[in-house]
Coordinates of C-alpha atoms in Angstrom, one line a residue:
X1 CA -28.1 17.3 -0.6
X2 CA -25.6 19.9 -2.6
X3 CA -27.6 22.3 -4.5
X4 CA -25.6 24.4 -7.3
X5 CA -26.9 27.7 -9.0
X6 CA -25.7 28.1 -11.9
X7 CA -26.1 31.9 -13.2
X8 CA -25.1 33.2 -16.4
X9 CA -27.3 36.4 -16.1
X10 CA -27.6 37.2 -12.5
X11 CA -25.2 38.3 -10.0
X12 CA -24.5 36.3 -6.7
X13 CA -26.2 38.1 -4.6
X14 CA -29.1 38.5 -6.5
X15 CA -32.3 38.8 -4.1
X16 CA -34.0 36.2 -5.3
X17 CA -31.2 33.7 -4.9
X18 CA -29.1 34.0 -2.6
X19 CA -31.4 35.7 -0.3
X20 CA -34.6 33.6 -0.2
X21 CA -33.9 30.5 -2.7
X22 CA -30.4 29.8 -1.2
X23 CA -31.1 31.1 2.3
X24 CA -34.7 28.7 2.8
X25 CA -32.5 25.8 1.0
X26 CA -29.8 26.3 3.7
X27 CA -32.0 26.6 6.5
X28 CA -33.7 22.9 5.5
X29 CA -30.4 21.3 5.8
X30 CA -29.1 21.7 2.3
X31 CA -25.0 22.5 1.1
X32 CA -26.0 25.3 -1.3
X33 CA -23.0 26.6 -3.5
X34 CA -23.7 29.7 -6.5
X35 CA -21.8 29.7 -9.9
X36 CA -21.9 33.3 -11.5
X37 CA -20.8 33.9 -14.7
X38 CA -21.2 37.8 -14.3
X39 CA -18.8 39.2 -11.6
X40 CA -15.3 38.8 -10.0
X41 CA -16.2 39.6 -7.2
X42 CA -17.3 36.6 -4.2
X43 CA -19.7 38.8 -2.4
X44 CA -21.7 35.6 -0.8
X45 CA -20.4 32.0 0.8
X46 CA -19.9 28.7 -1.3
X47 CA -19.4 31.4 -4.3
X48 CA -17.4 30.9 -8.0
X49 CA -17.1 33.2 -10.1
X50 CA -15.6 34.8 -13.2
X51 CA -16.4 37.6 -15.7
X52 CA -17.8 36.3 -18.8
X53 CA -16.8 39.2 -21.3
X54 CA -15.5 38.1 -24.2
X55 CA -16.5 34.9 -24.2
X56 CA -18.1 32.7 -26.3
X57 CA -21.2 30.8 -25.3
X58 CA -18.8 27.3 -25.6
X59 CA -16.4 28.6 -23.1
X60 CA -19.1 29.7 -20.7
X61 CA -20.3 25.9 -20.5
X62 CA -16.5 25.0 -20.8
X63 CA -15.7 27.3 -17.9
X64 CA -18.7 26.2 -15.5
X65 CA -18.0 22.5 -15.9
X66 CA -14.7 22.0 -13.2
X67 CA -16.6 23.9 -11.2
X68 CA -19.7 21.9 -10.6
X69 CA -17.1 19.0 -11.1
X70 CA -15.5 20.0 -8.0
X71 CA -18.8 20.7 -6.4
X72 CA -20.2 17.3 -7.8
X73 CA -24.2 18.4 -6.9
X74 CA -27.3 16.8 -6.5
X75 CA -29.7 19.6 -7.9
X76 CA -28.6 22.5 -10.4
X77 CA -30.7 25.5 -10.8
X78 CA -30.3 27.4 -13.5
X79 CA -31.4 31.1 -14.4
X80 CA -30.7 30.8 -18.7
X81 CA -30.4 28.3 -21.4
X82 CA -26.7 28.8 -21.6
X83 CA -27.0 27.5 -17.8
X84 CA -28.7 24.9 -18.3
X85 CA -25.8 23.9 -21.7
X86 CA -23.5 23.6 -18.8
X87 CA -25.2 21.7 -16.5
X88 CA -25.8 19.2 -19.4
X89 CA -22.5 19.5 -20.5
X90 CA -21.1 18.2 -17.1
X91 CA -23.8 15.7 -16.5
X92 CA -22.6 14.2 -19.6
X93 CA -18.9 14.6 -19.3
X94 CA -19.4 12.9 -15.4
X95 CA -22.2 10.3 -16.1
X96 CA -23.6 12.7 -13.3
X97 CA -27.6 11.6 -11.8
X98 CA -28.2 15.5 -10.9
X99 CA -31.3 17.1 -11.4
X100 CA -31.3 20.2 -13.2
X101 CA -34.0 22.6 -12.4
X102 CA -35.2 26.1 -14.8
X103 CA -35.9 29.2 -12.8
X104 CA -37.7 31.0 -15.6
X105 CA -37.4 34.5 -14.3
X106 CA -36.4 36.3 -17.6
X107 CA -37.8 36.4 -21.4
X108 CA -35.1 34.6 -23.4
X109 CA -34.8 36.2 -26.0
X110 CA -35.6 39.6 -24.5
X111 CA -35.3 43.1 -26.1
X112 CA -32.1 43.1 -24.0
X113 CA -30.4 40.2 -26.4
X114 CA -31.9 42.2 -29.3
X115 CA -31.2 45.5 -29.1
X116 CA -29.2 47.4 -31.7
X117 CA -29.6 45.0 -34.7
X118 CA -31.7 45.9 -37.7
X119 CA -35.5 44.0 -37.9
X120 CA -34.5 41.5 -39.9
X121 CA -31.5 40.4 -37.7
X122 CA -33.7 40.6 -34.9
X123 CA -35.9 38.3 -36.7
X124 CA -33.1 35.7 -37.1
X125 CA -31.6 36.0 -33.6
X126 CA -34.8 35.6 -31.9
X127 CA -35.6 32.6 -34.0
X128 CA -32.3 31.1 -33.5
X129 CA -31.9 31.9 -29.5
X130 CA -36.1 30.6 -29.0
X131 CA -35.3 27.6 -30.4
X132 CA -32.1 27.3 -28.5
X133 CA -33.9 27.6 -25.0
X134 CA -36.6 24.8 -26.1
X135 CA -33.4 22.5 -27.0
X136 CA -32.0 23.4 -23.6
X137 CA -35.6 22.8 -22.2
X138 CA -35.3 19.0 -23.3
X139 CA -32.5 18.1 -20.5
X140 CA -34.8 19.8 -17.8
X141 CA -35.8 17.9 -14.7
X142 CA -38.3 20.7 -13.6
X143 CA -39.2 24.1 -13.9
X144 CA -39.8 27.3 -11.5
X145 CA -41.9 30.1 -12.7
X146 CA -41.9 33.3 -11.7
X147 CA -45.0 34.4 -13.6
X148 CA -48.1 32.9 -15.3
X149 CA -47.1 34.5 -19.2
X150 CA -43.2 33.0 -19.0
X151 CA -44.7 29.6 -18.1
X152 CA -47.2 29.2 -21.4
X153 CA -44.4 27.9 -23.9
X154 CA -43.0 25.8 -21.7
X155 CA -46.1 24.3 -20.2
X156 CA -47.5 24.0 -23.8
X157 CA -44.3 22.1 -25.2
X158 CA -43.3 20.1 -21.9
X159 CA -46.8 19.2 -20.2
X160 CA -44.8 16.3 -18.6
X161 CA -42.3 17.9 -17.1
X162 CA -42.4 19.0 -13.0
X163 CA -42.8 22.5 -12.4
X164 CA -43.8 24.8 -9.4
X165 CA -44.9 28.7 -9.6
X166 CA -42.9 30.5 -7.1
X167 CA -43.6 34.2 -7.3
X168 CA -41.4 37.2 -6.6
X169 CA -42.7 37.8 -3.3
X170 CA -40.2 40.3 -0.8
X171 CA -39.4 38.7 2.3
X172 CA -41.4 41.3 4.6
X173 CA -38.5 40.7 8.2
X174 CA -36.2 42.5 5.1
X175 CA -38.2 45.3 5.0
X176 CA -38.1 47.9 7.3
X177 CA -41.2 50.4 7.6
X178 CA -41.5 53.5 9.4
X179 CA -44.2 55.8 10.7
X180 CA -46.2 57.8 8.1
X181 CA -45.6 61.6 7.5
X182 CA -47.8 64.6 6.3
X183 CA -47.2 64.1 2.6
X184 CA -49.3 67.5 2.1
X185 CA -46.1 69.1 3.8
X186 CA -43.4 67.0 2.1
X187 CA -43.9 64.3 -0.1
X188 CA -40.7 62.0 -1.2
X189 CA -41.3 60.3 -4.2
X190 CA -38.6 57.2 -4.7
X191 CA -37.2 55.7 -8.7
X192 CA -34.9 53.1 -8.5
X193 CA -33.7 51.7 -11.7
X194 CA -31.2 52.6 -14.4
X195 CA -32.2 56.1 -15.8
X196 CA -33.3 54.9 -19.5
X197 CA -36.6 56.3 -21.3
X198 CA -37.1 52.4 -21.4
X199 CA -37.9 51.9 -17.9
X200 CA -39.6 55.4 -17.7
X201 CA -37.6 57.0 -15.7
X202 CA -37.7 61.1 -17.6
X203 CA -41.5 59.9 -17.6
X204 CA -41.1 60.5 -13.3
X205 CA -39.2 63.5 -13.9
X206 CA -41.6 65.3 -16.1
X207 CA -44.4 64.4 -13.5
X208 CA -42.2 66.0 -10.9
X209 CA -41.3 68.5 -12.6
X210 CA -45.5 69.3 -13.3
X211 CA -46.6 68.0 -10.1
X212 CA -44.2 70.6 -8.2
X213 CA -45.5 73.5 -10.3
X214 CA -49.2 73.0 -10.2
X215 CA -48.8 72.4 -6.7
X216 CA -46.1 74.4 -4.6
X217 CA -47.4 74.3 -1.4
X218 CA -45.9 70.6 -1.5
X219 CA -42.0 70.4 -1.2
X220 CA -41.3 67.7 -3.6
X221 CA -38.0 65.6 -3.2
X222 CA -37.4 63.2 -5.5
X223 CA -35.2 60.5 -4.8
X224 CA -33.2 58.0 -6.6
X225 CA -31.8 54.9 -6.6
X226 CA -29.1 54.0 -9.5
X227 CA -25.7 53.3 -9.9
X228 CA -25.6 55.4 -13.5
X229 CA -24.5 59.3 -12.7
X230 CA -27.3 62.6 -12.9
X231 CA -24.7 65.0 -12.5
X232 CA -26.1 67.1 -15.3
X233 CA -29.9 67.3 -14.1
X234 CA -30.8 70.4 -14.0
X235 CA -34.4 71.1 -11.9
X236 CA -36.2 74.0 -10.3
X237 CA -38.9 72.9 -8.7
X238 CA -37.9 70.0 -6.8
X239 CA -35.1 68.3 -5.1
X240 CA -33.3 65.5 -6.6
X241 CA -31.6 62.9 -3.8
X242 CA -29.5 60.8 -5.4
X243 CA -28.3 57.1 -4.0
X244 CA -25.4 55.1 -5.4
X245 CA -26.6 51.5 -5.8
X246 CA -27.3 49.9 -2.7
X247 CA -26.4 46.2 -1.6
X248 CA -29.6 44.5 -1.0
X249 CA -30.1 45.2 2.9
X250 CA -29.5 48.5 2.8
X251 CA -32.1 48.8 0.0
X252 CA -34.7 47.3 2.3
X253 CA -33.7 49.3 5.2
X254 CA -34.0 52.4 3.4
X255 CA -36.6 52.6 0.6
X256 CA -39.4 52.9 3.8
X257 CA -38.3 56.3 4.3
X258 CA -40.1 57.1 1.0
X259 CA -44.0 58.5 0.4
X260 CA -45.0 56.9 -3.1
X261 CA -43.5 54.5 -5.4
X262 CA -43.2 55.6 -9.1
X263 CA -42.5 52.9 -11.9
X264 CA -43.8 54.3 -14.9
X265 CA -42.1 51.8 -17.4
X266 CA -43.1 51.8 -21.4
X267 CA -46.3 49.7 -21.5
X268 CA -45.0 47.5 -24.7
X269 CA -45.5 44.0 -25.5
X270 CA -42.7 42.6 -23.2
X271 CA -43.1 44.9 -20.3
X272 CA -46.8 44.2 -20.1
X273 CA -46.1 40.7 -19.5
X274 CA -43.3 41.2 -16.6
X275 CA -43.8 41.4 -13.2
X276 CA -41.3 44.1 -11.4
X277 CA -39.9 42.2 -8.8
X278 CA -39.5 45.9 -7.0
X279 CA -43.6 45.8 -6.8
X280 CA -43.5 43.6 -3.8
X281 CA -40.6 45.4 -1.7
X282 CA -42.4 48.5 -2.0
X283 CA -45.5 47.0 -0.8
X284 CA -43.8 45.3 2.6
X285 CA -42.1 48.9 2.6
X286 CA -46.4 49.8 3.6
X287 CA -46.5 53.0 0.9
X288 CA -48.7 53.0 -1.9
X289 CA -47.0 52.8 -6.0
X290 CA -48.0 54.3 -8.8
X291 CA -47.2 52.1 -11.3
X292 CA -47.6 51.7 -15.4
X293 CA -50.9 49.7 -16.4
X294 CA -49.0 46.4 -16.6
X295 CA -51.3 43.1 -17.4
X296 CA -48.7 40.9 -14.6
X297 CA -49.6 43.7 -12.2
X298 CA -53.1 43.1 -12.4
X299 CA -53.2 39.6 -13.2
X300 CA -50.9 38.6 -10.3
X301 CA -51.7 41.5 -7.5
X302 CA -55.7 41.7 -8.2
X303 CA -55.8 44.0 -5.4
X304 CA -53.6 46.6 -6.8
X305 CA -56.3 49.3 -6.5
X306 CA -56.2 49.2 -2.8
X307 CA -52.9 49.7 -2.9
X308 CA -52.1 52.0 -5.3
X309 CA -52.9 53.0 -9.2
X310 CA -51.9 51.8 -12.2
X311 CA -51.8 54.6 -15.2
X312 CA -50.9 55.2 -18.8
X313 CA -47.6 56.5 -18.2
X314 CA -48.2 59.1 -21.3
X315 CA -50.5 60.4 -19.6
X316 CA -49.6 62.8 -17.2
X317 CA -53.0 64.5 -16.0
X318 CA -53.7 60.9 -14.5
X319 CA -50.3 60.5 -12.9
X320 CA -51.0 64.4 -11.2
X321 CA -54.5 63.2 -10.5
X322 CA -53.1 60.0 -8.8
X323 CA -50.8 62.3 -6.5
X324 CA -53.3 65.4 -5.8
X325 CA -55.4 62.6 -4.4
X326 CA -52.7 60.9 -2.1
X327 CA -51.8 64.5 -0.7
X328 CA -54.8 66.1 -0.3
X329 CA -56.9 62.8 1.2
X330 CA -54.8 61.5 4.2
X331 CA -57.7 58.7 5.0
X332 CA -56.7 57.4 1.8
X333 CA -53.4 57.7 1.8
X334 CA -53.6 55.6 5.3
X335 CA -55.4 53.4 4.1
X336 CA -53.5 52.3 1.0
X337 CA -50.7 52.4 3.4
X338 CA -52.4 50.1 5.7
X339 CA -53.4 48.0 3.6
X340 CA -50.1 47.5 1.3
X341 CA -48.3 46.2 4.5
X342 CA -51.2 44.0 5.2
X343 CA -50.8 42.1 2.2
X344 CA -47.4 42.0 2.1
X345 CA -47.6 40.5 5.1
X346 CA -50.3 38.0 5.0
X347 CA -50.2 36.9 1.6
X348 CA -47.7 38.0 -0.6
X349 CA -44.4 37.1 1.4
X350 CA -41.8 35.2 1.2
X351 CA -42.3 33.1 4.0
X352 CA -45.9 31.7 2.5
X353 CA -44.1 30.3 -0.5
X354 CA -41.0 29.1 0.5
X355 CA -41.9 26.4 2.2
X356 CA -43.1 24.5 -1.3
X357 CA -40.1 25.7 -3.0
X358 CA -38.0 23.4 -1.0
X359 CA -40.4 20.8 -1.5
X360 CA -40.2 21.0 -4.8
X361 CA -36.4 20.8 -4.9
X362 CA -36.6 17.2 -2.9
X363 CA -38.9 15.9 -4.7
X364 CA -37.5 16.5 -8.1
X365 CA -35.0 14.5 -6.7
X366 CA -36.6 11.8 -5.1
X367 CA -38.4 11.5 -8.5
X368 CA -34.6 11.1 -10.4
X369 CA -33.2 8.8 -8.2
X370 CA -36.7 6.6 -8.4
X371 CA -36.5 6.4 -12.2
X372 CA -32.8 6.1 -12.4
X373 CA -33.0 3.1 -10.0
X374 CA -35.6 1.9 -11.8
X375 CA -33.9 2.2 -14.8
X376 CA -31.0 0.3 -13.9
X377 CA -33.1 -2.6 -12.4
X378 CA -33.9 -3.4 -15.9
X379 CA -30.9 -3.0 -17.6

């Protein structure tokens, strides 16, 4: 069977994608093409793509539809509503039998498609863009969610329609781990994101900023991951590494070389309900996180305390209390160490889910070709 992704908000490489949906769908026997609305650039194999800027949401679908003509495949996944339009808009232009599949891994709308405008603006766009991904929602032969709190609308409206939950678990043979250090000596503390207030990322600098103050016997590095520019950060107290944006191996390879995880996001209505995807690399990387309260995180990782700790991110005493007791207990420290790999390994991997993923892709098409058969026996 020909599998085509369709993305109109991810890249072609994105991890989820091309390295474990595309990868596991390749390794069954599948011809697995990506469509990416996003880049230029052809970073992967079997890739199309063109930059959408400036373009309305009727050339998008008008732009995708040679390409999955030319592809002509059996299953299209798609990562957005306006992915979904296209596949529905070839299917109908072809008398296509695909199978189109939803893999819900963003909130549509989301503060990202909202920001800037005035409330009531906001008000209208969100109305207008939910009920635009419910319409697109109609032509769906199946869903995959990422996360229990994305799912509820659409398990509420379509009850009838297949769907699978397929978590953001890391691929743990990615990851590469290395022995731990003395954090009481040196402790590296690792942000990787863009450097907004948003994603709480001047949250980890004013703890490292404290942290190194109240406790100077520690050499603090702090290092980051981003592709935006800190030229003009100014501290005292600690270093500041920074990392251009990495391509996806490299990330794995390197982020092991890192003592605690810090993620100390807003807590707001939207965030709350998200799973970072980062949360389970850092835990096959085998070093604790320190991570904002997040209802996904403990919903979805209930053992999150024995592997790290979840905290108001305004409040700052916690966050130094949380790193005070990593340096200055190193049984603990193991331990959450030990026991981060362990699950990353033996329960939230890639490999443990995989398997049903592809599963799910044949038999939503088994199940099309079944009805359409049966469909045309009658008529």
């Amino acid at each position: 069977m020909k599998v085509a992704f369709v993305l109109t908000a991810h890249l072609p490489n994105d991890e989820r994608v091309w390295f474990q949906e595309a990868q596991s769908l390749i390794e069954n026997g599948f011809e697995t093409f990506i469509i990416s609305t996003n880049t230029n650039e052809i970073s992967v194999p079997n890739t199309y793509c063109f930059d959408d800027i400036g373009m309305s949401k009727k050339e998008v679908i008008k732009r995708v539809f040679p390409i999955l003509d030319r592809i002509s495949p059996d299953i299209i996944i798609c990562d957005n509503p306006i992915a979904i339009l296209a596949a529905r808009y070839y299917k109908k232009n072809t008398q296509s039998l695909s199978s189109i599949i939803y893999d819900v891994t963003e909130w549509y709308p989301s503060k990202k498609n909202l920001r800037g405008l005035s409330l009531g603006k906001k008000v209208v766009k969100g109305f207008v863009l939910s009920l635009l991904s419910l319409y697109a929602a109609w032509f769906l032969d199946g869903f995959i969610f990422g996360e229990c709190d994305k799912a509820k609308p659409f398990r509420l409206l379509f009850p009838w329609k297949k769907y699978i939950y397929l978590p953001y678990y890391a691929d743990v043979n990615q990851i590469k781990t290395y022995p731990l250090r003395d954090i009481s000596a040196e402790c590296v503390c690792l942000y990787s994101g863009p450097l907004t207030e948003e994603k709480g990322f001047f949250k980890v600098l004013n703890v490292l900023k404290e942290v190194s103050i109240r406790f100077p016997e520690t050499k603090f590095i702090l290092r980051i991951i981003s592709s935006q520019n800190i030229d003009s950060l100014q501290t005292n107290n600690f270093e500041v590494q920074q990392i251009n944006y990495l391509p996806f191996q490299s990330f794995c390879e390197k982020i092991g070389k890192a003592d605690l995880f810090f993620d100390l996001r807003k807590n707001d209505f939207e965030n709350t309900r998200c799973l970072p995807i980062k949360l389970f690399y850092y835990m096959a990387a085998g070093r604790p996180v320190i991570y904002s309260d997040l209802r996904a995180i403990k919903q979805q990782v209930p053992e999150i305390n024995e592997t790290g700790v979840l905290v108001d991110p305004e409040n700052t005493e916690k966050i130094l209390s949380a790193i005070y007791n990593y340096i200055n207990d190193k049984k603990r420290y193991q331990n959450h160490c030990e026991r981060t790999r362990e699950l990353a390994e033996q329960k939230y991997n890639w490999a443990k889910v995989s398997p049903d993923f592809v599963e799910f892709v044949k038999k939503i098409k088994i199940t099309n070709n079944l009805i359409c058969n049966f469909v045309s026996a009658i008529f």
